[in-house]
CSV table of C-alpha atoms in Angstrom, one decimal:
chain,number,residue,atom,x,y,z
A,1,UNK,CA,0.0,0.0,0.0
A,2,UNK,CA,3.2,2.3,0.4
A,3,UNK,CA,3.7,2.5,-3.7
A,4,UNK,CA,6.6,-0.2,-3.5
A,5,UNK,CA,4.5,-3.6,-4.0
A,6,UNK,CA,6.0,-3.9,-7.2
A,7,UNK,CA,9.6,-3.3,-6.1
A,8,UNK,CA,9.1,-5.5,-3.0
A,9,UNK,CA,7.5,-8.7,-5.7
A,10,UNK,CA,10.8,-7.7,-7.7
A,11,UNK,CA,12.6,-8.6,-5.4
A,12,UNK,CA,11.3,-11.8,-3.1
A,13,UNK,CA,10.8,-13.3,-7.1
A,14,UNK,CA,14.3,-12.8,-8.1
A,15,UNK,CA,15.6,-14.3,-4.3
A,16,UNK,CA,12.8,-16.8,-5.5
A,17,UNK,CA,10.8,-16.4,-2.9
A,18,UNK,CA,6.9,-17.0,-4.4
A,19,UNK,CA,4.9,-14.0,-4.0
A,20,UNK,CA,1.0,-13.9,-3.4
A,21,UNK,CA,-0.8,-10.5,-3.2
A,22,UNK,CA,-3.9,-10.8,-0.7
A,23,UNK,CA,-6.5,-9.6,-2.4
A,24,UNK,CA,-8.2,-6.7,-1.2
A,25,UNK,CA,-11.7,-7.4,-0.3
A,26,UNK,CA,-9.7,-10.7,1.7
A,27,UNK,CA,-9.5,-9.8,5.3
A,28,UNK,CA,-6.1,-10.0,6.6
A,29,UNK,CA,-5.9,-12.8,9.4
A,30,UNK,CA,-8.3,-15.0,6.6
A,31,UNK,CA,-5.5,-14.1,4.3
A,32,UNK,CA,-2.8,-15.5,6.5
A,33,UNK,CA,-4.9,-18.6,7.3
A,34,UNK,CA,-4.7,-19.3,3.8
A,35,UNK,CA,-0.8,-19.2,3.3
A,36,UNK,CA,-0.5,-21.5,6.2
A,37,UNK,CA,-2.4,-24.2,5.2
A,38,UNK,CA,-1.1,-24.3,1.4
A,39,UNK,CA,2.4,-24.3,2.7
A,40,UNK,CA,2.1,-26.1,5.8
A,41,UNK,CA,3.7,-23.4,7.4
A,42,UNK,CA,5.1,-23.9,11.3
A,43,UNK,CA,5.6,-20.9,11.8
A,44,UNK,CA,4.4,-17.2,11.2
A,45,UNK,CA,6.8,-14.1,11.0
A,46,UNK,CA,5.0,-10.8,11.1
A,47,UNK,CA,7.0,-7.6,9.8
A,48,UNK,CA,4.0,-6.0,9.1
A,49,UNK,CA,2.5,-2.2,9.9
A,50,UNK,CA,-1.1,-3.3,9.0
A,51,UNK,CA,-4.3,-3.1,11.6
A,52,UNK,CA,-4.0,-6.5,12.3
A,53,UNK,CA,-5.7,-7.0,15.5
A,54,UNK,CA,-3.4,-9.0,18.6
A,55,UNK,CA,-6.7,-10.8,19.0
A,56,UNK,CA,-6.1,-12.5,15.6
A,57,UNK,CA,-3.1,-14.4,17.0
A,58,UNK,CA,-5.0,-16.2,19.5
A,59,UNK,CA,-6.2,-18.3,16.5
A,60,UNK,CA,-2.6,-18.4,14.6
A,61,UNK,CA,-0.8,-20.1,18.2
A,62,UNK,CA,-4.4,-22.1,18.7
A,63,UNK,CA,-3.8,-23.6,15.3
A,64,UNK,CA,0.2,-25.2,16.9
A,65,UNK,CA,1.9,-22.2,15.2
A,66,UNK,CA,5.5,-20.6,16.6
A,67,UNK,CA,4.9,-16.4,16.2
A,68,UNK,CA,7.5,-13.9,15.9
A,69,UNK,CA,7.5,-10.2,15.1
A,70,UNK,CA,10.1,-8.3,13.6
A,71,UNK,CA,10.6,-4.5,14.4
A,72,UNK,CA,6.6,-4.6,15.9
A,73,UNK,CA,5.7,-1.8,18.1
A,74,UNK,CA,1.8,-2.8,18.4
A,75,UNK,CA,0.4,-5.0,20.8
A,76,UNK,CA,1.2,-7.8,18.4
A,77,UNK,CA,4.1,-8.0,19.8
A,78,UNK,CA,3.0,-9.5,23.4
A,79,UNK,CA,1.1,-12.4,21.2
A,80,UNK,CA,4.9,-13.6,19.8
A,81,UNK,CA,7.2,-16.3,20.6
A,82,UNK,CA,10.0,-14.3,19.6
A,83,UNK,CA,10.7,-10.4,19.3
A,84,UNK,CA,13.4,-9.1,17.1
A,85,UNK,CA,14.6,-5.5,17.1
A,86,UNK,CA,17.0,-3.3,16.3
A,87,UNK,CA,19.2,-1.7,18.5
A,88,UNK,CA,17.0,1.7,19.6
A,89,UNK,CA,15.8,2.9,22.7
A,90,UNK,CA,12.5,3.3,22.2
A,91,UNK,CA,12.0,-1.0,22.4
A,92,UNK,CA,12.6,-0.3,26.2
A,93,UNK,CA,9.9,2.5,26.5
A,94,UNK,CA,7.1,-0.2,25.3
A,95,UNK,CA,5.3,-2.7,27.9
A,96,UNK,CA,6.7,-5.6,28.1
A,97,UNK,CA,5.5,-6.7,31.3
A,98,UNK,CA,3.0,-9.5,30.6
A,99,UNK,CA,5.3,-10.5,27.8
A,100,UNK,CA,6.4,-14.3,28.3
A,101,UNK,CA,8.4,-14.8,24.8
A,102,UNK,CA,12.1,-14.6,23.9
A,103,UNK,CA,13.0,-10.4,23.2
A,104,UNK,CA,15.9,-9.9,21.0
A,105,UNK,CA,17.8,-6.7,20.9
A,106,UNK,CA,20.8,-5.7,19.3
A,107,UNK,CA,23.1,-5.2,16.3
A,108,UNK,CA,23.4,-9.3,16.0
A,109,UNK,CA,19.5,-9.4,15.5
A,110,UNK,CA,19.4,-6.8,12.4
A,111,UNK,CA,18.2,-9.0,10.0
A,112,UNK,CA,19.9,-9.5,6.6
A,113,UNK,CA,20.1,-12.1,3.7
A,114,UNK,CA,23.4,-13.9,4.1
A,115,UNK,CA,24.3,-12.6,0.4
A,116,UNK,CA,24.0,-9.5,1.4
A,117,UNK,CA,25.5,-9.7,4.9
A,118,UNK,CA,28.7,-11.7,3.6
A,119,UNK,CA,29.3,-8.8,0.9
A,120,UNK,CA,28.8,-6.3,3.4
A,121,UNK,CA,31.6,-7.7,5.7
A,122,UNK,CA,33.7,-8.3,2.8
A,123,UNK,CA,33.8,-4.7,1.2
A,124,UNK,CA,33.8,-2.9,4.6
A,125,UNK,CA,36.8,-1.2,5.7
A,126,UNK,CA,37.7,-2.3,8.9
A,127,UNK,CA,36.5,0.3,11.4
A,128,UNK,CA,33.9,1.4,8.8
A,129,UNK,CA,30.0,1.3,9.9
A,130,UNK,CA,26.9,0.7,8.3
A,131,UNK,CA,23.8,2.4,9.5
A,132,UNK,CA,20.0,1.3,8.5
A,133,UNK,CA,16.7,2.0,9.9
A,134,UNK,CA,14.3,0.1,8.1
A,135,UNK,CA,11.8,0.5,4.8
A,136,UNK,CA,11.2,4.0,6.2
A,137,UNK,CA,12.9,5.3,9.7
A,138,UNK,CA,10.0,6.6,11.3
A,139,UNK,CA,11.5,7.6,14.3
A,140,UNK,CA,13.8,9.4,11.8
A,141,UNK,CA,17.1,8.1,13.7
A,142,UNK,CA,19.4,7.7,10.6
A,143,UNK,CA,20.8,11.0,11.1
A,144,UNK,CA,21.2,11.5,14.1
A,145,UNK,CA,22.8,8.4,14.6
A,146,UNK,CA,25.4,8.9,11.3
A,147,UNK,CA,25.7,12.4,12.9
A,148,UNK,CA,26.7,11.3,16.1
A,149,UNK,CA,29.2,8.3,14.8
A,150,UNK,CA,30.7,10.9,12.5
A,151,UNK,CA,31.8,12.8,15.7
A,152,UNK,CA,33.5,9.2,16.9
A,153,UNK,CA,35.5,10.1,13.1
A,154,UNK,CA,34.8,6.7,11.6
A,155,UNK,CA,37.2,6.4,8.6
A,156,UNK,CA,33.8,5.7,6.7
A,157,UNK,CA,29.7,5.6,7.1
A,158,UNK,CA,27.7,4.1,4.5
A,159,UNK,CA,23.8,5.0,5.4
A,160,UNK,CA,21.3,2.6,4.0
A,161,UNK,CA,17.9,4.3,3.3
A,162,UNK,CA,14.8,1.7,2.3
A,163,UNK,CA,12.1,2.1,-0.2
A,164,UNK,CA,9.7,3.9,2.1
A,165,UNK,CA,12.2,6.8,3.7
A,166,UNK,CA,10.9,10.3,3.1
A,167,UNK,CA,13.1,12.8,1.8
A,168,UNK,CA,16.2,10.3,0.6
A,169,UNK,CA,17.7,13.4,-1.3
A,170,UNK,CA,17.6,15.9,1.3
A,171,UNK,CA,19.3,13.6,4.1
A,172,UNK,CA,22.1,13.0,1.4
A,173,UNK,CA,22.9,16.4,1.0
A,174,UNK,CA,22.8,17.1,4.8
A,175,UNK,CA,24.6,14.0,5.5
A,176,UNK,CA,27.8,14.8,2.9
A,177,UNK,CA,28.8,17.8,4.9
A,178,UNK,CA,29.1,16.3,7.9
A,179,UNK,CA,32.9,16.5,9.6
């Protein structure tokens, strides 16, 4: 719904990863259902910013499936097995307190495709940094946080911005005079 669904088909088909679009009078959780029963699926991961009530998991884990959420603020989030996030702050300001899954934090959590994270670790200098937030950053921390690791004088930051960031252009002007 963000204007990318054709870049995102793009590019689970050429990692080929099948790719089938719920269709749009389909609710969600009915949706999901579906997928799970053609592939026989054991699991469900969630990295989804859709209205999908918590509720709806109640059925998903009834059904003998393992839940995780990836980068989930909602309430969704208390329904999982596993939570993954990136390192930020604001994981710590949410509720976790009647949370009884496994909560994972940190820079070793960032998900990545192997391809991608061998290449990465391959052409990286060796004190050089990578910094991503996500399809869009909106807690709009890439900035800040290349700002404040270009005071640590890094010999080299490469931001990643995804498909859904907001102003791409601006944050590459503001980011090329930093010191």
């Amino acid at each position: 719904s963000d204007g990318n669904a054709a870049e995102a088909r793009a590019v689970f088909e050429r990692a080929s990863i099948p790719v089938i679009a719920k269709p749009p009078e389909q609710r969600e959780i009915d949706f999901i259902f579906d997928g799970i029963r053609r592939t026989q699926a054991c699991a469900l991961v969630l990295d989804i910013r859709t209205s999908l009530a918590p509720a709806a998991l109640d059925s998903v884990r009834a059904a003998g499936l393992a839940i995780a959420t990836i980068d989930d603020a909602s309430e969704r989030r208390l329904k999982s097995d596993i939570a993954v996030y990136p390192p930020v702050p604001q994981v710590y300001d949410l509720d976790w307190k009647t949370y009884c899954g496994e909560l994972l934090v940190g820079p070793e959590f960032v998900l990545l495709p192997r391809r991608i994270a061998r290449e990465a670790l391959k052409n990286q200098p060796r004190h050089g940094l990578v910094i991503s937030f996500g399809a869009s950053d909106p807690m709009k921390l890439t900035e800040r946080v290349a700002s404040a690791c270009a005071a640590k004088e890094f010999p080299r930051i490469d931001v990643i911005v995804g498909p859904s960031f907001a102003g791409k252009e601006d944050l590459a002007r503001r980011l090329e005079i930093l010191p």
